[in-house]
Every structure is written in C-alpha cells, then in structure tokens.
Short mmCIF file of C-alpha atoms and ligand atoms in Angstrom, two decimals:
data_model
loop_
_atom_site.label_atom_id
_atom_site.label_comp_id
_atom_site.label_asym_id
_atom_site.label_seq_id
_atom_site.Cartn_x
_atom_site.Cartn_y
_atom_site.Cartn_z
CA MET A 1 260.02 113.03 19.54
CA ALA A 2 262.35 110.63 17.66
CA VAL A 3 261.73 106.94 18.29
CA TYR A 4 264.57 104.43 18.63
CA ASP A 5 265.12 102.38 15.48
CA PRO A 6 268.54 100.77 14.90
CA LYS A 7 267.80 100.44 11.19
CA SER A 8 266.77 104.04 10.64
CA PRO A 9 268.98 106.26 8.43
CA HIS A 10 268.33 109.18 10.83
CA ALA A 11 270.90 109.88 13.53
CA ASP A 12 268.31 110.82 16.16
CA GLU A 13 266.62 107.46 15.67
CA PHE A 14 269.60 105.08 15.63
CA ILE A 15 271.50 107.07 18.30
CA ASN A 16 268.32 107.78 20.16
CA HIS A 17 268.75 110.01 23.22
CA GLU A 18 265.77 108.53 25.11
CA GLU A 19 266.97 105.00 24.43
CA ILE A 20 270.39 105.92 25.83
CA LEU A 21 268.84 107.45 28.96
CA GLU A 22 266.66 104.34 29.42
CA THR A 23 269.73 102.15 28.91
CA LEU A 24 271.62 104.04 31.61
CA ALA A 25 268.63 103.78 33.98
CA TYR A 26 268.37 100.04 33.24
CA ALA A 27 272.10 99.69 33.93
CA GLN A 28 271.79 101.47 37.28
CA ALA A 29 268.80 99.32 38.22
CA HIS A 30 270.59 96.05 37.39
CA LYS A 31 274.24 96.75 38.13
CA ASP A 32 274.14 94.83 41.44
CA ASP A 33 272.47 91.79 39.90
CA LEU A 34 275.59 89.65 39.75
CA ASP A 35 273.75 86.66 38.28
CA LEU A 36 272.60 88.81 35.40
CA CYS A 37 276.15 90.11 34.90
CA ARG A 38 277.47 86.53 34.76
CA ARG A 39 274.75 85.49 32.29
CA ILE A 40 275.70 88.42 30.06
CA LEU A 41 279.38 87.51 30.22
CA ALA A 42 278.57 83.87 29.40
CA LYS A 43 276.82 84.97 26.18
CA ALA A 44 280.03 86.56 24.96
CA HIS A 45 282.31 83.63 25.78
CA PRO A 46 284.38 82.59 22.73
CA ASN A 47 282.90 79.06 22.90
CA VAL A 48 279.44 80.51 22.30
CA ALA A 49 279.98 83.69 20.36
CA PRO A 50 281.53 82.35 17.11
CA LYS A 51 278.23 80.69 16.32
CA GLN A 52 276.55 84.06 16.37
CA GLU A 53 275.82 85.86 13.14
CA HIS A 54 276.06 89.41 14.40
CA CYS A 55 279.01 91.69 14.97
CA THR A 56 277.79 92.25 18.51
CA CYS A 57 277.67 89.48 21.11
CA ILE A 58 275.74 91.35 23.75
CA THR A 59 273.32 94.25 23.40
CA HIS A 60 274.06 97.86 24.30
CA ARG A 61 271.81 97.47 27.35
CA GLU A 62 273.69 94.41 28.54
CA ALA A 63 277.04 96.08 27.90
CA ALA A 64 275.86 99.13 29.89
CA VAL A 65 274.96 96.91 32.88
CA LEU A 66 278.48 95.49 32.89
CA LEU A 67 279.98 98.97 32.68
CA ALA A 68 277.90 100.15 35.63
CA CYS A 69 278.66 97.08 37.77
CA GLU A 70 281.08 97.93 40.59
CA ASP A 71 281.63 94.41 41.87
CA SER A 72 285.36 93.64 41.91
CA GLY A 73 284.80 89.95 41.09
CA ILE A 74 282.73 90.80 37.99
CA ASN A 75 285.25 93.44 36.96
CA ALA A 76 288.03 90.85 37.14
CA GLU A 77 285.89 88.46 35.04
CA ILE A 78 285.33 91.21 32.48
CA LYS A 79 289.06 91.72 32.07
CA GLN A 80 289.73 87.99 31.87
CA LEU A 81 286.99 87.47 29.27
CA ALA A 82 288.35 90.36 27.19
CA ARG A 83 291.79 88.74 27.27
CA ASP A 84 290.32 85.38 26.23
CA ILE A 85 288.34 86.90 23.37
CA LYS A 86 291.36 88.82 22.17
CA LEU A 87 293.45 85.66 22.04
CA ALA A 88 290.67 83.52 20.54
CA TYR A 89 289.85 85.92 17.68
CA TYR A 90 293.05 87.87 17.13
CA GLY A 91 295.82 85.76 18.60
CA ASN A 92 298.78 87.75 19.91
CA ARG A 93 299.26 89.92 16.81
CA ILE A 94 299.29 93.72 16.97
CA VAL A 95 299.06 95.68 13.74
CA LEU A 96 301.20 98.82 13.43
CA PHE A 97 300.36 102.08 11.70
CA ALA A 98 301.36 105.75 11.71
CA PRO A 99 299.30 108.91 11.28
CA LEU A 100 300.35 111.32 8.54
CA TYR A 101 299.14 114.89 9.03
CA LEU A 102 298.62 116.51 5.65
CA SER A 103 297.17 119.87 6.60
CA ASN A 104 296.03 121.72 9.70
CA TYR A 105 293.92 124.31 7.86
CA CYS A 106 290.42 124.01 9.27
CA VAL A 107 287.20 126.00 9.11
CA ASN A 108 285.54 124.28 12.07
CA GLY A 109 285.26 125.58 15.60
CA CYS A 110 285.80 122.35 17.63
CA LEU A 111 286.54 123.54 21.17
CA TYR A 112 288.86 120.61 22.01
CA CYS A 113 291.05 120.81 18.89
CA PRO A 114 293.97 123.21 18.39
CA TYR A 115 293.22 123.32 14.65
CA HIS A 116 290.00 125.24 15.34
CA ALA A 117 289.54 128.19 12.99
CA LYS A 118 289.86 130.87 15.69
CA ASN A 119 293.30 129.69 16.80
CA ARG A 120 295.42 132.49 15.32
CA ASP A 121 298.59 131.33 17.11
CA ILE A 122 298.99 128.00 15.37
CA PRO A 123 301.11 128.18 12.21
CA ARG A 124 298.93 126.84 9.38
CA ARG A 125 300.58 124.41 7.08
CA LYS A 126 299.62 122.13 4.22
CA LEU A 127 302.06 119.66 2.68
CA THR A 128 302.85 119.88 -1.02
CA GLN A 129 303.03 116.61 -2.96
CA ASP A 130 306.84 116.85 -2.78
CA GLU A 131 306.69 117.27 0.98
CA ILE A 132 304.32 114.30 1.21
CA ARG A 133 306.86 112.30 -0.77
CA SER A 134 309.58 113.18 1.77
CA GLU A 135 307.31 112.36 4.73
CA VAL A 136 306.39 109.00 3.21
CA ILE A 137 310.03 108.15 2.54
CA ALA A 138 310.80 108.94 6.19
CA LEU A 139 307.88 106.70 7.26
CA GLN A 140 308.97 103.90 4.93
CA ASP A 141 312.50 104.17 6.32
CA MET A 142 311.08 103.57 9.79
CA GLY A 143 309.35 100.43 8.46
CA HIS A 144 305.73 101.54 8.21
CA LYS A 145 303.42 99.92 5.65
CA ARG A 146 300.08 101.37 6.78
CA LEU A 147 299.18 105.02 7.26
CA ALA A 148 296.20 106.98 8.49
CA ILE A 149 296.06 110.35 6.75
CA GLU A 150 294.69 113.24 8.77
CA ALA A 151 293.55 116.69 7.74
CA GLY A 152 291.44 119.53 9.02
CA GLU A 153 288.25 120.39 7.15
CA ASP A 154 288.77 123.23 4.71
CA PRO A 155 287.14 123.12 1.27
CA LYS A 156 289.57 125.76 -0.04
CA HIS A 157 292.88 124.39 1.26
CA ASN A 158 292.06 120.68 1.62
CA PRO A 159 289.47 119.86 -1.07
CA ILE A 160 288.81 116.23 -1.92
CA ASP A 161 291.09 116.49 -4.96
CA TYR A 162 294.00 117.29 -2.65
CA ILE A 163 293.23 114.24 -0.51
CA LEU A 164 292.92 112.00 -3.59
CA GLU A 165 296.14 113.29 -5.12
CA SER A 166 297.91 112.78 -1.80
CA MET A 167 296.70 109.16 -1.63
CA GLN A 168 297.98 108.57 -5.15
CA THR A 169 301.34 110.07 -4.22
CA ILE A 170 301.58 107.93 -1.08
CA TYR A 171 300.78 104.67 -2.90
CA SER A 172 303.21 105.49 -5.72
CA ILE A 173 306.34 105.82 -3.56
CA LYS A 174 308.56 102.75 -3.49
CA HIS A 175 311.70 103.79 -1.66
CA LYS A 176 314.33 101.03 -1.17
CA ASN A 177 312.26 98.06 0.04
CA GLY A 178 309.53 100.32 1.40
CA ALA A 179 305.91 100.61 0.32
CA ILE A 180 302.75 101.96 1.89
CA ARG A 181 300.22 99.24 1.23
CA ARG A 182 297.16 100.62 2.98
CA VAL A 183 296.07 104.24 3.38
CA ASN A 184 293.31 104.81 5.91
CA VAL A 185 291.66 108.20 5.80
CA ASN A 186 290.52 110.34 8.73
CA ILE A 187 288.86 113.39 7.22
CA ALA A 188 285.66 115.23 8.04
CA ALA A 189 282.22 113.92 7.09
CA THR A 190 281.55 114.40 3.40
CA THR A 191 279.15 113.54 0.59
CA GLU A 192 278.40 110.13 -0.89
CA ASP A 193 280.03 111.28 -4.15
CA GLU A 194 283.27 112.13 -2.37
CA TYR A 195 283.23 108.81 -0.52
CA ARG A 196 282.88 107.14 -3.92
CA MET A 197 286.02 109.00 -5.05
CA LEU A 198 287.89 107.85 -1.96
CA LYS A 199 286.82 104.28 -2.68
CA ALA A 200 288.10 104.58 -6.24
CA ALA A 201 291.40 105.91 -4.87
CA GLU A 202 291.73 102.67 -2.84
CA ILE A 203 291.01 103.93 0.63
CA GLY A 204 291.62 101.38 3.39
CA THR A 205 289.35 102.28 6.29
CA TYR A 206 287.36 105.50 6.43
CA ILE A 207 287.78 106.66 10.01
CA LEU A 208 285.60 109.31 11.58
CA PHE A 209 285.35 109.90 15.31
CA GLN A 210 281.99 110.92 16.65
CA GLU A 211 283.70 113.02 19.35
CA THR A 212 280.49 112.90 21.45
CA TYR A 213 277.22 111.15 20.72
CA ASN A 214 275.25 113.53 22.95
CA ARG A 215 273.62 115.96 20.54
CA ALA A 216 273.35 118.88 22.98
CA ARG A 217 276.97 118.50 24.07
CA TYR A 218 278.05 118.03 20.44
CA GLU A 219 276.42 121.29 19.46
CA GLU A 220 278.13 123.14 22.34
CA LEU A 221 281.52 121.75 21.38
CA HIS A 222 281.10 122.43 17.65
CA PRO A 223 279.69 125.94 17.58
CA THR A 224 280.69 126.82 14.03
CA GLY A 225 281.60 125.29 10.68
CA PRO A 226 280.19 122.34 8.71
CA LYS A 227 281.03 119.92 11.53
CA SER A 228 278.44 121.65 13.74
CA ASP A 229 275.72 119.65 11.95
CA TYR A 230 275.23 116.66 14.27
CA ALA A 231 273.15 114.57 11.86
CA TRP A 232 275.52 115.18 8.92
CA HIS A 233 278.43 113.99 11.05
CA THR A 234 276.67 111.04 12.71
CA GLU A 235 275.25 109.70 9.44
CA ALA A 236 278.60 109.95 7.62
CA HIS A 237 279.54 106.27 8.02
CA ASP A 238 276.22 105.34 6.40
CA ARG A 239 277.01 107.53 3.41
CA ALA A 240 280.50 106.03 3.19
CA MET A 241 279.11 102.49 3.26
CA THR A 242 276.41 103.33 0.75
CA ALA A 243 279.20 104.65 -1.50
CA GLY A 244 280.92 101.27 -1.32
CA ILE A 245 283.51 101.80 1.41
CA ASP A 246 283.33 98.47 3.24
CA ASP A 247 285.56 99.28 6.18
CA VAL A 248 284.56 102.17 8.40
CA GLY A 249 286.02 103.14 11.76
CA LEU A 250 284.16 104.61 14.74
CA GLY A 251 285.51 106.39 17.81
CA VAL A 252 284.57 108.59 20.71
CA LEU A 253 286.81 111.34 22.04
CA PHE A 254 286.57 110.28 25.67
CA GLY A 255 286.56 113.11 28.17
CA LEU A 256 284.05 115.38 26.43
CA GLU A 257 280.87 113.83 27.87
CA GLY A 258 279.95 111.19 30.49
CA TYR A 259 281.61 107.94 29.47
CA ASP A 260 278.56 105.77 30.18
CA TYR A 261 276.49 107.77 27.67
CA GLU A 262 279.23 107.55 25.04
CA PHE A 263 279.80 103.86 25.58
CA ALA A 264 276.11 102.90 25.18
CA ALA A 265 275.84 105.07 22.07
CA LEU A 266 279.01 103.65 20.55
CA ILE A 267 277.64 100.09 20.83
CA MET A 268 274.32 101.33 19.40
CA HIS A 269 276.22 102.78 16.44
CA ALA A 270 277.83 99.36 15.81
CA GLU A 271 274.40 97.73 16.06
CA HIS A 272 273.04 100.27 13.60
CA LEU A 273 275.74 99.57 10.98
CA GLU A 274 275.13 95.85 11.34
CA ALA A 275 271.34 96.29 11.07
CA SER A 276 271.57 98.58 8.05
CA PHE A 277 274.53 97.18 6.11
CA GLY A 278 274.94 93.64 7.43
CA VAL A 279 278.41 94.42 8.77
CA GLY A 280 279.62 96.23 11.84
CA PRO A 281 282.45 98.77 12.12
CA HIS A 282 285.88 97.57 10.99
CA THR A 283 287.59 99.43 13.82
CA ILE A 284 286.79 101.36 16.96
CA SER A 285 289.28 103.93 18.28
CA VAL A 286 289.44 105.05 21.88
CA PRO A 287 291.12 108.48 21.93
CA ARG A 288 291.06 110.57 25.12
CA VAL A 289 291.28 114.37 25.01
CA LYS A 290 294.88 115.50 25.43
CA PRO A 291 296.55 118.83 26.12
CA ALA A 292 297.42 120.81 23.02
CA MET A 293 298.08 124.43 22.06
CA ASP A 294 295.10 126.42 23.33
CA ILE A 295 293.50 123.24 24.78
CA ASP A 296 293.33 122.22 28.44
CA PRO A 297 291.48 118.87 28.77
CA ASP A 298 290.40 119.76 32.34
CA THR A 299 287.99 122.34 30.97
CA PHE A 300 285.80 119.50 29.66
CA ASP A 301 285.36 118.02 33.11
CA ASN A 302 284.65 114.48 31.96
CA GLY A 303 288.14 112.98 32.04
CA ILE A 304 288.20 109.26 32.75
CA PRO A 305 290.72 107.57 35.03
CA ASP A 306 292.93 104.83 33.58
CA GLU A 307 291.05 102.08 35.37
CA VAL A 308 287.70 103.03 33.84
CA PHE A 309 289.40 103.51 30.48
CA GLU A 310 290.74 99.94 30.66
CA LYS A 311 287.29 98.63 31.56
CA ILE A 312 285.75 100.44 28.58
CA ILE A 313 288.34 98.86 26.29
CA ALA A 314 287.65 95.41 27.74
CA LEU A 315 283.90 95.87 27.31
CA ILE A 316 284.17 97.04 23.73
CA ARG A 317 286.24 93.92 23.04
CA ILE A 318 283.52 91.79 24.66
CA ALA A 319 280.56 93.51 23.00
CA VAL A 320 282.02 93.76 19.48
CA PRO A 321 284.56 90.92 19.33
CA TYR A 322 285.31 91.00 15.60
CA THR A 323 285.99 94.71 15.41
CA GLY A 324 289.60 95.87 15.44
CA MET A 325 290.45 98.29 18.25
CA ILE A 326 292.95 101.11 17.92
CA ILE A 327 294.94 103.01 20.53
CA SER A 328 297.25 105.84 19.54
CA THR A 329 300.31 107.53 21.01
CA ARG A 330 297.94 109.88 22.83
CA GLU A 331 298.38 107.27 25.55
CA SER A 332 301.53 106.50 27.53
CA GLN A 333 303.53 103.29 27.34
CA SER A 334 302.01 101.97 30.58
CA VAL A 335 298.40 102.68 29.57
CA ARG A 336 299.04 101.08 26.18
CA GLU A 337 300.61 98.05 27.85
CA ALA A 338 297.42 97.39 29.85
CA ALA A 339 295.12 98.21 26.93
CA LEU A 340 296.89 95.68 24.70
CA GLN A 341 295.88 92.87 27.02
CA TYR A 342 292.20 93.79 27.02
CA GLY A 343 291.53 93.92 23.33
CA ILE A 344 293.50 96.49 21.39
CA SER A 345 294.55 95.05 18.02
CA GLN A 346 296.19 98.08 16.34
CA ILE A 347 298.57 100.72 17.64
CA SER A 348 300.49 103.61 16.17
CA GLY A 349 304.23 103.88 16.73
CA GLY A 350 306.90 106.52 16.22
CA SER A 351 304.08 109.01 15.53
CA ARG A 352 304.28 112.72 14.83
CA THR A 353 301.07 114.68 15.07
CA SER A 354 302.45 117.80 13.43
CA VAL A 355 302.29 118.66 9.76
CA GLY A 356 305.71 117.77 8.30
CA GLY A 357 306.82 116.18 11.58
CA TYR A 358 308.55 113.11 10.15
CA VAL A 359 311.09 115.01 8.09
CA GLU A 360 311.93 117.97 10.25
CA GLU A 361 314.80 117.19 12.58
CA ALA A 362 313.79 119.31 15.54
CA ARG A 363 310.25 118.27 16.30
CA PRO A 364 307.94 121.15 15.31
CA HIS A 365 305.57 121.03 18.27
CA ASP A 366 303.82 124.19 17.19
CA THR A 367 301.64 122.49 14.55
CA GLU A 368 300.87 119.40 16.65
CA GLN A 369 297.27 118.29 17.00
CA PHE A 370 297.85 116.92 20.48
CA ASP A 371 300.76 116.09 22.76
CA VAL A 372 302.17 112.64 22.06
CA SER A 373 302.54 110.67 25.32
CA ASP A 374 304.35 107.68 23.88
CA GLN A 375 307.40 109.23 22.22
CA ARG A 376 309.39 106.04 21.56
CA THR A 377 310.72 105.21 18.11
CA LEU A 378 308.98 102.53 16.04
CA ASP A 379 311.91 100.18 16.67
CA GLU A 380 311.54 100.64 20.42
CA VAL A 381 307.80 99.99 20.17
CA ILE A 382 308.42 96.82 18.13
CA ALA A 383 310.93 95.49 20.67
CA TRP A 384 308.60 96.33 23.56
CA LEU A 385 305.67 94.54 21.88
CA MET A 386 307.73 91.38 21.46
CA GLN A 387 309.05 91.55 25.02
CA ASN A 388 305.41 91.59 26.11
CA GLY A 389 304.52 88.54 23.99
CA HIS A 390 302.82 90.37 21.08
CA ILE A 391 303.73 89.78 17.43
CA PRO A 392 304.13 93.13 15.66
CA SER A 393 302.39 92.86 12.29
CA PHE A 394 302.69 95.03 9.19
CA CYS A 395 300.14 92.91 7.35
CA THR A 396 297.75 94.53 4.87
CA ALA A 397 296.73 91.29 3.13
CA CYS A 398 292.98 91.21 3.83
CA TYR A 399 292.43 94.55 2.23
CA ARG A 400 294.58 93.72 -0.79
CA ALA A 401 292.92 90.31 -1.21
CA GLY A 402 289.46 91.89 -1.11
CA ARG A 403 288.69 90.53 2.35
CA THR A 404 286.92 93.67 3.52
CA GLY A 405 283.53 94.40 5.09
CA ASP A 406 281.37 91.29 5.55
CA ARG A 407 284.00 89.09 3.85
CA PHE A 408 286.53 90.06 6.51
CA MET A 409 283.98 89.50 9.27
CA SER A 410 283.03 86.01 8.10
CA PHE A 411 286.72 85.18 7.71
CA CYS A 412 287.28 86.29 11.29
CA LYS A 413 284.22 84.44 12.59
CA GLY A 414 285.30 81.31 10.70
CA GLY A 415 288.43 81.21 12.87
CA GLU A 416 290.87 81.61 9.95
CA ILE A 417 293.12 84.01 11.81
CA LEU A 418 295.73 81.41 12.75
CA ASN A 419 296.02 80.10 9.19
CA TYR A 420 296.10 83.50 7.48
CA CYS A 421 296.78 86.47 9.75
CA HIS A 422 299.32 84.71 11.92
CA PRO A 423 301.66 83.64 9.05
CA ASN A 424 301.11 87.02 7.36
CA ALA A 425 302.18 88.73 10.56
CA LEU A 426 305.34 86.61 10.74
CA MET A 427 306.23 87.27 7.11
CA THR A 428 305.75 91.03 7.36
CA LEU A 429 307.65 91.09 10.65
CA SER A 430 310.50 89.29 8.85
CA GLU A 431 310.58 92.06 6.24
CA TYR A 432 310.79 94.61 9.04
CA LEU A 433 313.62 92.74 10.75
CA VAL A 434 315.64 92.46 7.54
CA ASP A 435 315.11 96.04 6.42
CA TYR A 436 314.80 98.27 9.47
CA ALA A 437 315.34 96.63 12.85
CA SER A 438 318.17 97.43 15.26
CA PRO A 439 320.36 94.38 16.10
CA LYS A 440 318.64 93.95 19.48
CA THR A 441 315.14 94.06 17.97
CA ALA A 442 316.19 91.72 15.16
CA GLU A 443 317.49 89.17 17.64
CA LEU A 444 314.24 89.26 19.62
CA GLY A 445 312.25 89.05 16.39
CA TRP A 446 313.93 86.04 14.82
CA SER A 447 313.59 84.04 17.98
CA MET A 448 309.91 85.00 18.30
CA ILE A 449 309.29 84.00 14.67
CA GLN A 450 310.79 80.57 15.30
CA SER A 451 308.48 79.83 18.21
CA GLU A 452 305.40 81.40 16.59
CA LEU A 453 305.78 79.42 13.35
CA ALA A 454 304.90 76.28 15.29
CA LYS A 455 301.44 77.71 16.05
CA ILE A 456 300.26 77.62 12.42
CA PRO A 457 297.82 74.69 12.45
CA ASP A 458 297.94 73.74 8.77
CA GLU A 459 301.19 71.89 8.07
CA LYS A 460 301.52 72.87 4.40
CA ARG A 461 300.90 76.48 5.22
CA ARG A 462 303.41 76.34 8.06
CA ASP A 463 306.09 74.96 5.73
CA LEU A 464 305.32 77.48 3.03
CA CYS A 465 305.46 80.32 5.55
CA ALA A 466 308.85 79.12 6.85
CA HIS A 467 310.08 78.88 3.26
CA ASN A 468 308.89 82.41 2.47
CA ILE A 469 310.59 83.74 5.57
CA ASP A 470 313.86 82.14 4.45
CA ASP A 471 313.45 83.84 1.09
CA ILE A 472 312.88 87.19 2.78
CA ARG A 473 316.00 86.70 4.95
CA ASN A 474 318.07 85.72 1.93
CA GLY A 475 316.80 88.61 -0.19
CA ILE A 476 315.20 86.27 -2.75
CA GLY A 477 311.56 87.36 -2.35
CA ARG A 478 309.16 89.55 -0.34
CA ASP A 479 305.59 90.77 -0.06
CA PHE A 480 304.22 87.25 0.40
CA ARG A 481 300.72 86.84 1.75
CA PHE A 482 298.03 84.28 2.35
N1 LIG B 501 289.26 116.87 10.77
C1 LIG B 501 288.64 115.57 10.78
C2 LIG B 501 287.38 115.60 11.58
O1 LIG B 501 287.01 116.67 12.03
O2 LIG B 501 286.77 114.57 11.79
C3 LIG B 501 289.50 114.47 11.33
C4 LIG B 501 290.91 114.67 11.59
S1 LIG B 501 291.30 115.13 13.22
C5 LIG B 501 292.89 115.51 12.66
C6 LIG B 501 291.37 113.59 14.08
C7 LIG B 501 290.78 113.49 15.47
O3 LIG B 501 291.66 114.02 16.43
C8 LIG B 501 289.49 114.20 15.75
O4 LIG B 501 288.40 113.49 15.26
C9 LIG B 501 289.48 114.30 17.26
O5 LIG B 501 288.76 113.24 17.86
C10 LIG B 501 290.95 114.14 17.65
N2 LIG B 501 291.41 115.29 18.45
C11 LIG B 501 291.22 116.59 18.22
N3 LIG B 501 291.73 117.33 19.24
C12 LIG B 501 292.26 116.47 20.12
C13 LIG B 501 292.91 116.62 21.39
N4 LIG B 501 293.12 117.81 21.95
N5 LIG B 501 293.29 115.49 22.03
C14 LIG B 501 293.09 114.28 21.50
N6 LIG B 501 292.50 114.09 20.32
C15 LIG B 501 292.07 115.16 19.64
#
C-alpha cells in the first residue's frame, strides 16, 4: 500500500488515498469543535500569514475541518476572512483573459467532455494558422491581452509542433494597438521534453485540470486514451516544473466526485508542489461540469450547490492565499459576482468555447466544449466589474519581467502588489479604455482610475503612473509597466 509523502514524485504517495480518507474522518470528528475552527482561521489571518514561508497557510487537514463545519457563525467568518485575504494580497484587481480553442480533435474517452473520441455527432475542427490569425485579431479587437489556448489530445491532428507554431503565430500578431502578451496553455499531460519546448516558446502558465483526484473514479471517467493513465496525468505538473515551467495551474472539475475528497486532495497537491519545488501552484481553477453536446451533468451525481461552491472558493483563498484563482464563463453572472468577493483573481470574458467561435458571426454552438453561462461581451464584463468595485486588469508584467514561480510568490508575500500590480492594472485599463471601451464603460473607467491612483503608496511611483496614463490617453506612449 502506498504511504503518504508530500515530497514523493509518485502520484499515489503525494495524493494518497488513505491520507485523504483519514483527513475526511478527522474533519468529521472535529467539525463541531468551534474553538479549533477559530484557531485555524486565526492562523490564516493576513496579519499572521505574510510572515509564513509556505504557499499554504493552513494544512489540508485543517482546511478539511473548516469545509466540514456547518456552524453558520464559522461559515460567515470563513467568507469574511477570504474577503480580507483577497484585499490584503490582491487588492481589488481582477485580471481578464479569454480561452482560444484551437482544435477539438481528441483521442481520449473522457465521459464528461463532448470532445470524447466516440462522439461522432460533433463536427471536428482544427484551426489553420490563418484562422488562428483571424481569431486573435478578433480577440485583440475586443481588448484581450492574455489568452489560454485549449486543444483536445490528438498526436496526429494536434502534435506539439502545431501547438508551438500556434503560440508563435499568436505572439506575432500586432493588429492596430492590440497584442497578446501572455499565452497560457491548457493541453493534455505530456513529456518533460515537450514541456521544455513549451517553455522555449514562452508559455505563460501551464494549466492542467486534474478532473478528479480519486483514482478509481478517474479510471471510470477516463476509460480509454492516454489520459486514462492516472499517474501520468497527476504527475504532469511535476514534469512541467522539472522542465523549467515556473507557473503551473491546478483545477478540479467539480461535480465528478465528492467535493470534500477533491478539496482535500487539491490542497495536498499544492503542498506537494511546494514541498518538491519550493513554490506552490500559480493558479487554481474551479470549473464545474456543464451541459454540452452528449453530456448531461446530472449523470455524474456529484453536483455542488452554489453555496458550497462559494465556500470552497473562500477556503481555497484562505488555504493558499498567494495562488491566483480563476473562474470561467461556465458560471453565470450572479455566481461570478459572489465568487469575486471570496477570492477569485482572474476571470474570462466574452468567451467562445467553440473552435473558430470568435470570427464566425452566428455562434457555432455545435463545436462548443461546454455551454457558456455568462454570455456578456467583454465590454459589458469590464463595466460590471467596475460597478462592483473591481479594477479590470490586462496586466502581464510579472511574466514579462521574469517575476514567475518563486520570484512571483516572494514578490506577493513581500506586499508589493500595491506598488506594482495596482499601477500596472490602472495603466493597462487605460489602454483598454482608449482603444476598445464603449463611451459608458470609458466614463466609468476614467473616474475609477482617478480614485484608484490615490491608493499607490509610493509617491514617485504614483506620479509616474499618472504621467504614463496621460501619455496613453494622448496617444504618446503605451505598454508601460513596473
Ligand atoms: N484536452 C486537455 C486535457 O485533457 O487536459 C485540456 C483541454 S480541455 C479543452 C479543458 C478542460 O475543460 C478539461 O480539463 C475539463 O476539465 C473541462 N471540461 C471538459 N468537459 C467539460 C464540461 N462538460 N463542462 C465543464 N468543463 C468541461
């Protein structure tokens, strides 16, 4: 039997099934101990946590106790603490991105995904480099600066060379004032050599969702194809980090398995990356299974209500305070509105989940990976963020200045967000307002920028930021960053 070891390179040891079951039993045994819950919450308080060296503030066992606790007072404290941590470490910025679906060819048999190989009804499509160019121009014309590329796994149709060439194409397009400055990649688990190639092609974050951490359930849900190998998939982030990719993203597809199991394992995965590589995950995504062609989420029987979903988000924020958290347009406006308060730091906007969806006028639903709940345009999302007190940010500075991996984490822990990320957010928002915003959004934006400038603590930096923003408005300069 595998023994729990957070530093082990073997999936069954760092995501150890027995340790998860013991964690869940411990959580059930202690969930009514309100003093313990308060002591755990106190450990994660922003006044205490910045002095800590690790990416995690509380252990997976402690986090599991909080998740199991049903006390309404503790649950209110959890949400408040998540809000406080969010503001202390991230401020009120929200980073924007869009997914770009390159190809839906796939050889895997994932039961929850419409791209599965046996789906004969879905039209298969792979973008040519010219089509990618058109998609990227459409995305740049919306105002996007950061993309996450998505593809099914298919060595024949989507080999690594295709992904690399596509990244090169995306980075090369400079349409009007547009530019994609960071390309994150969400493709299937691959070899260390291929991760090295992605690093050389200037990948932003390598994102790979675990789907489910429960090996038995994983094997049921992935009956065929290379993705059916649980260890290969679960150890992929290790291979990516060994190959030099500093920023890796984790995620669970909530709804496939019991959420308490997934949550404990997700925190264990973060602990493992920290123990093995000295740096935790750069991001954690929280997708929930959605309806799609050939897919009915109810068949998985583990759907989580919005309230539990919000609590999970708040607890991830508390347990792993320096890790960015991503929510996509799988979720509705109202769910996203709540999630933003409890710790989400990145959202997608104006998304299409179909191959070629940004160019084609009538939305081609037939190649979609999942139904998009939040169908608003990027401009509407930007206005809504500002109306809710969030600064929309198109910043990609950390990655371009080499502040990735542990350098980003120590920057974040050192409390530099207000002197760097905050002005960078305001400057990139200014570019958006000048180039792409509707008059209503622009009006909201310029007034927000005025009041937010005052929050930059360092006077010189504040003045320089204001000066740069004037230059952007007057068309004299752009792409400034701290
Ligand atoms: N093909 C790559 C892989 O297998 O990891 C990644 C790309 S896939 C396009 C991105 C993610 O979409 C998957 O990891 C899965 O979590 C999610 N997904 C698949 N089907 C979904 C559905 N019906 N609802 C919501 N998300 C889904």
